[in-house]
PDB file of C-alpha atoms in Angstrom:
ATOM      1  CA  UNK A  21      27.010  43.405-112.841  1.00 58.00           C
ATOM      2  CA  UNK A  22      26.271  39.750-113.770  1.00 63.00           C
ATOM      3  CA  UNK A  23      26.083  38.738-109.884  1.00 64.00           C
ATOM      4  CA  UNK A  24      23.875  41.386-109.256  1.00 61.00           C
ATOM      5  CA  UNK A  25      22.510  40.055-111.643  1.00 55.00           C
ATOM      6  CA  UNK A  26      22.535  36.078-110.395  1.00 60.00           C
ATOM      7  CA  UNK A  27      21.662  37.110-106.750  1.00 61.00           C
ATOM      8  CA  UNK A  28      18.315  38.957-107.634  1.00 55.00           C
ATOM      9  CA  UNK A  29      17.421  35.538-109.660  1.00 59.00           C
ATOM     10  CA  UNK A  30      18.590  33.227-106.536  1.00 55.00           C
ATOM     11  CA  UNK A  31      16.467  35.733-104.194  1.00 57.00           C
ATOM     12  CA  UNK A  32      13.635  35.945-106.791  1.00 58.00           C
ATOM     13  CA  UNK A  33      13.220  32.425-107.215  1.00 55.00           C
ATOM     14  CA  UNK A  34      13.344  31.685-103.205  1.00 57.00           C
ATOM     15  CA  UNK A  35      10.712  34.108-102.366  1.00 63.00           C
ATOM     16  CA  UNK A  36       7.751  31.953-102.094  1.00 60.00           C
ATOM     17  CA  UNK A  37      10.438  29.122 -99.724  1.00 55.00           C
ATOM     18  CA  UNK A  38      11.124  32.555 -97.346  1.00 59.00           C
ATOM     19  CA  UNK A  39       7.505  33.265 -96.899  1.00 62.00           C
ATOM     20  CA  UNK A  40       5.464  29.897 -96.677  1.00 58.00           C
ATOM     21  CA  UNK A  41       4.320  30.014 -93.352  1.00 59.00           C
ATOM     22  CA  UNK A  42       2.968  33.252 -93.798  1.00 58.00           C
ATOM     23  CA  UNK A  43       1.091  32.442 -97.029  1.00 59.00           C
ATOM     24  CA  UNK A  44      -0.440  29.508 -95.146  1.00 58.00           C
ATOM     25  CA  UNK A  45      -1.368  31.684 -91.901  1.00 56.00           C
ATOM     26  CA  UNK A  46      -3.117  34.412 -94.812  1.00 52.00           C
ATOM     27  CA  UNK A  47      -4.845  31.267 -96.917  1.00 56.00           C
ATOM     28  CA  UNK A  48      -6.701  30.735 -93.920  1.00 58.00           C
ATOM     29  CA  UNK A  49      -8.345  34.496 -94.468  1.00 60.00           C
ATOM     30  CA  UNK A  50      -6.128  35.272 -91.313  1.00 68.00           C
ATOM     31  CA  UNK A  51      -5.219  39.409 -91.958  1.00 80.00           C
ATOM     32  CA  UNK A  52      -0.757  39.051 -91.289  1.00 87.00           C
ATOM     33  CA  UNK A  53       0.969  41.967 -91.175  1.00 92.00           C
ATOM     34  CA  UNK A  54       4.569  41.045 -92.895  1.00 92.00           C
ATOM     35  CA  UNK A  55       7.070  43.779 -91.679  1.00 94.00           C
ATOM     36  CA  UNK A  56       9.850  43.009 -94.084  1.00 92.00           C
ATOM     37  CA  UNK A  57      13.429  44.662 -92.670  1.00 92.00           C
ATOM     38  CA  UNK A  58      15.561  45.514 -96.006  1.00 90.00           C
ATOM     39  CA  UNK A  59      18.947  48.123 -95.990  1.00 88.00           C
ATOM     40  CA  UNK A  60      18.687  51.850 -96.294  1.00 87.00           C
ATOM     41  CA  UNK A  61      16.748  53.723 -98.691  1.00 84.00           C
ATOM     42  CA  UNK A  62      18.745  54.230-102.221  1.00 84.00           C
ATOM     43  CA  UNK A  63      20.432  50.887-102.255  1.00 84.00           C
ATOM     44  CA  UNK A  64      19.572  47.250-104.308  1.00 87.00           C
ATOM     45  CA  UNK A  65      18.471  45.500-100.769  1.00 87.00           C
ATOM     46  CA  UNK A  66      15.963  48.093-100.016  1.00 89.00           C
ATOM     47  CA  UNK A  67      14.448  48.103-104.130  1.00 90.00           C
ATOM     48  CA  UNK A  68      14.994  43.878-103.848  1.00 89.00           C
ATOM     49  CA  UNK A  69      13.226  44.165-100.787  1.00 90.00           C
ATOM     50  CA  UNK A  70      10.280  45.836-102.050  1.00 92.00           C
ATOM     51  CA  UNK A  71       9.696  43.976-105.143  1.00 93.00           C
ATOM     52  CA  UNK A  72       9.631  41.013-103.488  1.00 91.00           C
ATOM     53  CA  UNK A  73       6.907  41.881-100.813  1.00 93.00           C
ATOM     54  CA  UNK A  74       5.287  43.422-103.434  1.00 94.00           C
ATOM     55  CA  UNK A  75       5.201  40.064-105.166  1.00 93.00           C
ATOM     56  CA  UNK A  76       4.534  38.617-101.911  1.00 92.00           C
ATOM     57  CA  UNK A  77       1.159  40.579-101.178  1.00 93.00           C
ATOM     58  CA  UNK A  78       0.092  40.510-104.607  1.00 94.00           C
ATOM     59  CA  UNK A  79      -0.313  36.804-104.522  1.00 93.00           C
ATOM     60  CA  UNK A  80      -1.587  36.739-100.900  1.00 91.00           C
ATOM     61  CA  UNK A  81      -4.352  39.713-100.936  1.00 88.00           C
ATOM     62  CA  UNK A  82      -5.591  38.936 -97.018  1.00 88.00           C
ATOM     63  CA  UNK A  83      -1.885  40.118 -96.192  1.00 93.00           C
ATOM     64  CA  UNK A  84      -0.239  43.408 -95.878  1.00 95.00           C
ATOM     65  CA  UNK A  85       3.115  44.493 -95.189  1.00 95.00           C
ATOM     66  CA  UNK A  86       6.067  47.272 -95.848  1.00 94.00           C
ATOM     67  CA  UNK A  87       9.636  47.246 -96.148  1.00 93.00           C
ATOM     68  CA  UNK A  88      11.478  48.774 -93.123  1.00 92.00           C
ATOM     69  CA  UNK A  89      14.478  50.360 -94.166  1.00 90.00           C
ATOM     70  CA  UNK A  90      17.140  48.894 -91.252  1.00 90.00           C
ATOM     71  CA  UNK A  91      19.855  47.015 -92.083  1.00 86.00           C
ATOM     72  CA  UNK A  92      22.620  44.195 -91.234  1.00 88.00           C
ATOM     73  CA  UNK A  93      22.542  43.803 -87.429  1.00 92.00           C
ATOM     74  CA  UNK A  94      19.629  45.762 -87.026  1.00 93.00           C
ATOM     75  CA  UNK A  95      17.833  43.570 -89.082  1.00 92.00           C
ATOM     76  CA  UNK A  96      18.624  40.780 -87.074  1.00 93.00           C
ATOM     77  CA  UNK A  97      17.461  42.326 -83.732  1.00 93.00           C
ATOM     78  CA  UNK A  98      14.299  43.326 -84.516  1.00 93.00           C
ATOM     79  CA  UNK A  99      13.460  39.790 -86.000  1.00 92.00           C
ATOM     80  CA  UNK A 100      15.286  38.961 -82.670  1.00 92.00           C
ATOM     81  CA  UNK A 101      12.935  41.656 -81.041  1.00 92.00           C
ATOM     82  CA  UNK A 102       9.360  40.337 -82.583  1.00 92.00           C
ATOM     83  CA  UNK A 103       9.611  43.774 -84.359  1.00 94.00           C
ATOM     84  CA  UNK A 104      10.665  42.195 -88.114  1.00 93.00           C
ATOM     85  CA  UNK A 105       8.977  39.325 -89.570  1.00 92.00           C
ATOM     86  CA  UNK A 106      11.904  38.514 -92.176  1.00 92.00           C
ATOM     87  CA  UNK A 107      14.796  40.675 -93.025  1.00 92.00           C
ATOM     88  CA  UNK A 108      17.883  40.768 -95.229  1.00 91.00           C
ATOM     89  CA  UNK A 109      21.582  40.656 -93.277  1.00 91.00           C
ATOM     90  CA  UNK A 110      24.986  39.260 -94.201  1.00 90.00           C
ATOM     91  CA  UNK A 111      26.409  36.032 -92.930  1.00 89.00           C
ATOM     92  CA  UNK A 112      28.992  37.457 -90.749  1.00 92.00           C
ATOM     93  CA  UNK A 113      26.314  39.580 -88.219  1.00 92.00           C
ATOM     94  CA  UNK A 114      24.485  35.671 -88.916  1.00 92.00           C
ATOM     95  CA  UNK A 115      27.741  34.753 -87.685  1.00 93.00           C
ATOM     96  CA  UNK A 116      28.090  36.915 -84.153  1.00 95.00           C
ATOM     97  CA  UNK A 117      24.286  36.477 -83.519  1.00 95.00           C
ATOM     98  CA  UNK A 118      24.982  32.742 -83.133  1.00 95.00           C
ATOM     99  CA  UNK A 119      28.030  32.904 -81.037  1.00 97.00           C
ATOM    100  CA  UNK A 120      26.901  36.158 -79.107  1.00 96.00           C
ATOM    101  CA  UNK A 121      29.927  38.043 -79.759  1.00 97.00           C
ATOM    102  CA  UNK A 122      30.298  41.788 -81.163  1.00 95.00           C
ATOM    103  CA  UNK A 123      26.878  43.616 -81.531  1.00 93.00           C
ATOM    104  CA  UNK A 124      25.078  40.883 -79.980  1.00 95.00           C
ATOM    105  CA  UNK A 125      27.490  40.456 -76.945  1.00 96.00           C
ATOM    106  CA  UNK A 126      24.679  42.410 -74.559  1.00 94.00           C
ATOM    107  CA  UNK A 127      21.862  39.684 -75.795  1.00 91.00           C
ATOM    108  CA  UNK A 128      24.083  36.434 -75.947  1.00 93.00           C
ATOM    109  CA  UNK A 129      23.671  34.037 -78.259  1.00 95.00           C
ATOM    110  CA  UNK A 130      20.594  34.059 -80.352  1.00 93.00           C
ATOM    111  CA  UNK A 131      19.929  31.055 -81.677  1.00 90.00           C
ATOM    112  CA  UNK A 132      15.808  31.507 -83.507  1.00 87.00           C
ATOM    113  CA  UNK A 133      17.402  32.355 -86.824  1.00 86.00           C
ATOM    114  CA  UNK A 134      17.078  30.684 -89.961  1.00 84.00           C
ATOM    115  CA  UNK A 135      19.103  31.571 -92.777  1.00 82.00           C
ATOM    116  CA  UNK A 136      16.161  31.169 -95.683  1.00 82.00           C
ATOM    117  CA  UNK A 137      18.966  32.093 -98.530  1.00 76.00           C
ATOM    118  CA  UNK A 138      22.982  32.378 -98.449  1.00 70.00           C
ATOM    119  CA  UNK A 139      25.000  34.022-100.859  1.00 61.00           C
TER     120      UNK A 139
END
């Protein structure tokens, strides 16, 4: 319980570091749509992922956004795909997206990711 715990503080404190280029982009009364890919419905990712946009819009009112309930390598395609602005995934799909191997052997390597936050 106490790294749940720990890991909703590390993620908590690195929100406003994972979205700074969209708060700049919505300062400029710009309207930015933040499609926010989390894990399925029921689980911590998806709640952690909607407190935090919530957070996230609250503080930047010319935004909006919504969680999108994906997960792991989906996640990663559809910020791949233009379809997902940010998204939660674990290190190891981080891991084949880079190299090009498993789920992403069909795209090859991807290599536009940043990793914003690592547990």
């Amino acid at each position: 319980m106490q790294k749940i715990y720990k890991i909703v503080i590390v993620l908590m404190l690195l929100t406003p570091l994972m979205v700074a280029g969209v708060v700049l982009a919505a300062q400029e009364d710009q309207k930015y749509e933040l499609r926010w890919g989390a894990a399925v419905l029921g689980g911590n990712w998806a709640t952690l992922g909607s407190a935090m946009l919530e957070d996230v819009l609250r503080a930047n009112p010319g935004m909006t956004g919504s969680v999108m309930p994906i997960g792991g390598t989906a996640n990663v395609m559809g910020v791949f795909q233009g379809k997902l602005n940010i998204a939660f995934t674990k290190a190891d799909v981080v891991g084949e997206a880079w190299d090009g191997v498993g789920s992403f052997a069909a795209l090859g390597k991807i290599r536009n990711l940043r990793i914003l936050a690592s547990l």
